[in-house]
Short mmCIF file of C-alpha atoms in Angstrom, two decimals:
data_model
loop_
_atom_site.label_atom_id
_atom_site.label_comp_id
_atom_site.label_asym_id
_atom_site.label_seq_id
_atom_site.Cartn_x
_atom_site.Cartn_y
_atom_site.Cartn_z
CA GLU A 16 77.32 41.63 -8.14
CA ALA A 17 76.31 38.45 -9.92
CA ILE A 18 73.05 36.84 -8.85
CA LYS A 19 73.44 33.17 -8.13
CA ALA A 20 70.60 31.00 -9.40
CA LEU A 21 69.19 28.54 -6.93
CA PRO A 22 68.31 25.08 -8.14
CA VAL A 23 64.59 24.32 -7.82
CA LEU A 24 62.24 21.49 -8.75
CA THR A 25 59.31 22.41 -10.95
CA ALA A 26 56.16 20.63 -12.04
CA THR A 27 53.37 21.56 -14.42
CA ALA A 28 50.11 22.30 -12.63
CA GLN A 29 47.28 20.05 -13.65
CA SER A 30 43.54 20.41 -13.00
CA ASP A 31 41.93 17.50 -11.18
CA THR A 32 38.72 16.71 -9.37
CA VAL A 33 39.12 16.01 -5.66
CA GLN A 34 36.66 15.14 -2.92
CA LEU A 35 36.98 16.92 0.39
CA TRP A 36 35.29 15.67 3.52
CA VAL A 37 33.80 17.70 6.32
CA ARG A 38 32.39 16.30 9.57
CA THR A 39 29.02 17.59 10.77
CA GLN A 40 25.65 16.40 12.07
CA GLY A 41 22.03 17.45 11.64
CA GLU A 42 18.41 16.45 12.19
CA VAL A 43 16.42 14.61 9.54
CA GLN A 44 13.05 16.30 8.91
CA PRO A 45 10.23 15.33 6.54
CA ARG A 46 9.56 17.68 3.67
CA THR A 47 5.80 16.94 3.78
CA GLU A 48 4.08 16.90 7.17
CA ILE A 49 0.30 17.31 7.57
CA ASN A 50 -2.52 17.09 10.07
CA LEU A 51 -5.00 14.30 9.31
CA ILE A 52 -8.46 15.93 9.31
CA ASN A 53 -11.89 14.31 8.99
CA GLN A 54 -14.49 16.09 6.84
CA VAL A 55 -17.58 14.42 8.32
CA SER A 56 -18.68 13.85 11.89
CA GLY A 57 -19.53 10.55 13.57
CA ARG A 58 -18.28 7.71 15.74
CA ILE A 59 -15.01 6.01 14.81
CA THR A 60 -15.78 2.36 14.04
CA TYR A 61 -12.38 1.31 12.73
CA MET A 62 -8.79 2.34 13.26
CA SER A 63 -5.83 0.81 11.46
CA PRO A 64 -3.36 -1.03 13.73
CA ASN A 65 -0.65 0.96 11.93
CA PHE A 66 -2.26 4.25 12.94
CA ILE A 67 -0.09 4.63 16.03
CA GLU A 68 2.94 6.78 16.81
CA GLY A 69 5.74 5.56 14.57
CA GLY A 70 3.39 3.39 12.50
CA VAL A 71 4.21 2.87 8.81
CA PHE A 72 1.56 3.04 6.11
CA GLU A 73 1.30 3.13 2.32
CA LYS A 74 -0.64 5.45 0.05
CA GLY A 75 -4.32 4.45 -0.06
CA ASP A 76 -4.28 2.49 3.21
CA LEU A 77 -7.44 2.89 5.29
CA LEU A 78 -6.38 4.62 8.50
CA VAL A 79 -9.72 5.56 10.09
CA ARG A 80 -13.37 4.79 9.32
CA ILE A 81 -16.27 6.84 10.65
CA ASP A 82 -19.64 5.09 11.08
CA PRO A 83 -21.13 5.21 7.54
CA ALA A 84 -24.68 4.07 8.43
CA GLU A 85 -26.25 7.54 8.47
CA TYR A 86 -24.47 8.56 5.28
CA ARG A 87 -25.59 5.39 3.48
CA LEU A 88 -29.20 6.23 4.38
CA ARG A 89 -28.72 9.69 2.89
CA VAL A 90 -27.45 8.15 -0.35
CA THR A 91 -30.44 5.78 -0.48
CA GLN A 92 -32.87 8.65 0.05
CA ALA A 93 -31.10 10.79 -2.53
CA ARG A 94 -31.31 7.98 -5.12
CA ALA A 95 -35.03 7.64 -4.42
CA ASN A 96 -35.46 11.37 -4.98
CA VAL A 97 -33.65 11.11 -8.32
CA SER A 98 -35.93 8.26 -9.42
CA GLN A 99 -39.00 10.22 -8.38
CA ALA A 100 -37.80 13.33 -10.22
CA GLU A 101 -37.12 11.30 -13.37
CA THR A 102 -40.64 9.83 -13.16
CA VAL A 103 -42.18 13.29 -12.90
CA LEU A 104 -40.14 14.52 -15.86
CA ALA A 105 -41.13 11.51 -17.98
CA ARG A 106 -44.79 12.11 -17.12
CA GLU A 107 -44.54 15.78 -18.09
CA GLN A 108 -42.87 14.86 -21.39
CA SER A 109 -45.68 12.38 -22.14
CA GLU A 110 -48.35 14.93 -21.32
CA SER A 111 -46.61 17.46 -23.53
CA GLU A 112 -46.68 15.00 -26.43
CA LEU A 113 -50.38 14.31 -25.83
CA ALA A 114 -51.09 18.03 -25.73
CA ARG A 115 -49.38 18.47 -29.10
CA MET A 116 -51.34 15.59 -30.60
CA ASP A 117 -54.61 17.05 -29.27
CA TRP A 118 -53.72 20.43 -30.74
CA ASP A 119 -53.00 18.90 -34.12
CA ASP A 120 -56.23 16.85 -34.01
CA LEU A 121 -58.33 19.92 -33.28
CA GLY A 122 -56.97 21.53 -36.39
CA SER A 123 -57.17 24.98 -34.83
CA GLY A 124 -54.31 26.19 -36.97
CA GLY A 125 -51.41 28.30 -35.82
CA GLU A 126 -48.67 27.34 -33.44
CA ALA A 127 -49.42 25.96 -29.98
CA THR A 128 -48.26 28.11 -27.09
CA PRO A 129 -45.55 26.85 -24.68
CA LEU A 130 -48.17 26.77 -21.92
CA THR A 131 -50.41 24.56 -24.04
CA LEU A 132 -47.54 22.15 -24.61
CA ARG A 133 -46.69 22.20 -20.87
CA GLU A 134 -43.16 23.43 -21.53
CA PRO A 135 -42.92 25.36 -18.22
CA GLN A 136 -43.89 22.20 -16.33
CA MET A 137 -41.25 20.20 -18.21
CA SER A 138 -38.58 22.80 -17.44
CA GLU A 139 -39.48 22.72 -13.76
CA ALA A 140 -39.41 18.92 -13.70
CA ALA A 141 -36.01 18.88 -15.43
CA ALA A 142 -34.63 21.38 -12.91
CA GLN A 143 -35.91 19.25 -10.02
CA ARG A 144 -34.22 16.21 -11.51
CA GLU A 145 -30.88 18.05 -11.76
CA ALA A 146 -31.24 19.24 -8.16
CA ALA A 147 -31.93 15.67 -7.06
CA LYS A 148 -28.83 14.45 -8.93
CA ALA A 149 -26.73 17.13 -7.25
CA SER A 150 -28.02 16.07 -3.84
CA LEU A 151 -27.16 12.45 -4.67
CA ALA A 152 -23.62 13.43 -5.68
CA GLU A 153 -23.19 15.34 -2.43
CA ALA A 154 -24.51 12.40 -0.37
CA GLU A 155 -22.12 10.00 -2.14
CA LEU A 156 -19.24 12.40 -1.52
CA GLN A 157 -20.06 12.59 2.17
CA LEU A 158 -20.23 8.79 2.33
CA SER A 159 -16.79 8.48 0.71
CA ARG A 160 -15.39 10.84 3.34
CA THR A 161 -16.23 8.41 6.13
CA GLN A 162 -13.08 6.54 5.07
CA ILE A 163 -9.88 8.44 5.79
CA ARG A 164 -7.10 6.99 3.66
CA ALA A 165 -3.40 7.75 3.56
CA PRO A 166 -2.60 10.38 0.91
CA PHE A 167 1.00 9.14 0.54
CA ASP A 168 3.53 6.62 1.83
CA GLY A 169 4.65 7.68 5.26
CA ARG A 170 4.67 7.33 9.01
CA VAL A 171 2.56 8.50 11.93
CA ILE A 172 3.87 11.27 14.17
CA ALA A 173 0.96 11.39 16.61
CA ARG A 174 -2.57 10.01 17.02
CA ASN A 175 -5.18 12.12 18.78
CA VAL A 176 -8.26 9.84 18.78
CA ASP A 177 -9.29 6.30 19.73
CA ALA A 178 -11.73 3.77 18.29
CA GLY A 179 -15.30 4.37 19.48
CA GLU A 180 -14.73 8.08 19.96
CA PHE A 181 -17.15 10.60 18.41
CA VAL A 182 -15.40 13.19 16.27
CA ALA A 183 -16.84 16.45 15.03
CA THR A 184 -16.28 17.79 11.52
CA THR A 185 -12.75 19.10 10.84
CA GLY A 186 -11.38 17.33 13.89
CA GLN A 187 -7.66 16.64 14.03
CA LEU A 188 -7.19 12.88 14.05
CA GLY A 189 -3.40 12.94 14.12
CA GLU A 190 -0.21 14.01 12.39
CA ILE A 191 1.54 12.14 9.60
CA TYR A 192 4.47 12.74 7.27
CA ALA A 193 5.60 11.50 3.87
CA SER A 194 8.68 9.29 3.86
CA ASP A 195 9.68 9.69 0.21
CA ILE A 196 11.73 12.91 0.58
CA MET A 197 13.53 13.94 3.76
CA ASP A 198 15.54 17.10 4.42
CA VAL A 199 18.62 17.34 6.65
CA LYS A 200 19.70 20.72 8.00
CA ILE A 201 23.40 20.61 8.82
CA PRO A 202 25.52 23.37 10.39
CA LEU A 203 28.72 24.25 8.51
CA THR A 204 31.58 26.55 9.50
CA GLN A 205 33.11 29.08 7.14
CA ASN A 206 36.04 26.72 6.63
CA ASP A 207 33.65 23.83 5.81
CA LEU A 208 31.92 26.04 3.24
CA ARG A 209 35.29 27.01 1.73
CA LEU A 210 36.33 23.38 1.40
CA SER A 211 32.99 22.64 -0.24
CA GLY A 212 33.47 25.46 -2.74
CA ILE A 213 30.57 27.46 -1.31
CA TYR A 214 31.12 31.11 -0.45
CA LEU A 215 28.75 33.40 1.40
CA GLY A 216 28.97 37.17 1.15
CA TYR A 217 31.77 39.07 -0.56
CA ALA A 218 35.24 37.61 -1.04
CA ALA A 219 38.03 40.00 -2.08
CA GLN A 220 40.04 38.99 -5.11
CA GLY A 221 43.73 39.67 -5.65
CA ASP A 222 46.11 41.60 -3.36
CA ALA A 223 44.71 43.87 -0.67
#
């Protein structure tokens, strides 16, 4: 029996880029969210008007200031200790030079001992100066920590303190988040994933 051919329309398949749309919804969440912690204790003397729930701030903005008076006094005292230590060291260096000159004038011959040249005293004075400098650096660091500044551009989630309140070290002043990068978690069905070209798990290829 002869097979009758059926007329058909044909077209050459062509590759093209298409955009498929899926409808979904999700919640916007900040990628960076932190607790704002103070590193020194004291009474809050200033609070930014933007440091409220929903407030907007920029990187470097002063959000909270803790009373710096006590910490300024510590810096002043530490600087005085550095000056005193430098004076003691300079005096020991001068006395060491005088001791060497006296030794040379006596003409005793030989090499003067470290004790004669007051080298142990100079070493001790130098160590005291370095300790005083370290104390000054620590006092200045503590003073700088009385100002709590924004570490990034962002917004305030919550504020836990008020102006005039005394806060202990490592107290939680509030919560803030960065507004530069936000994440959105969206639910997608298997069909949405297929339309997007995303496949999860194993997909069989070819005929079953």
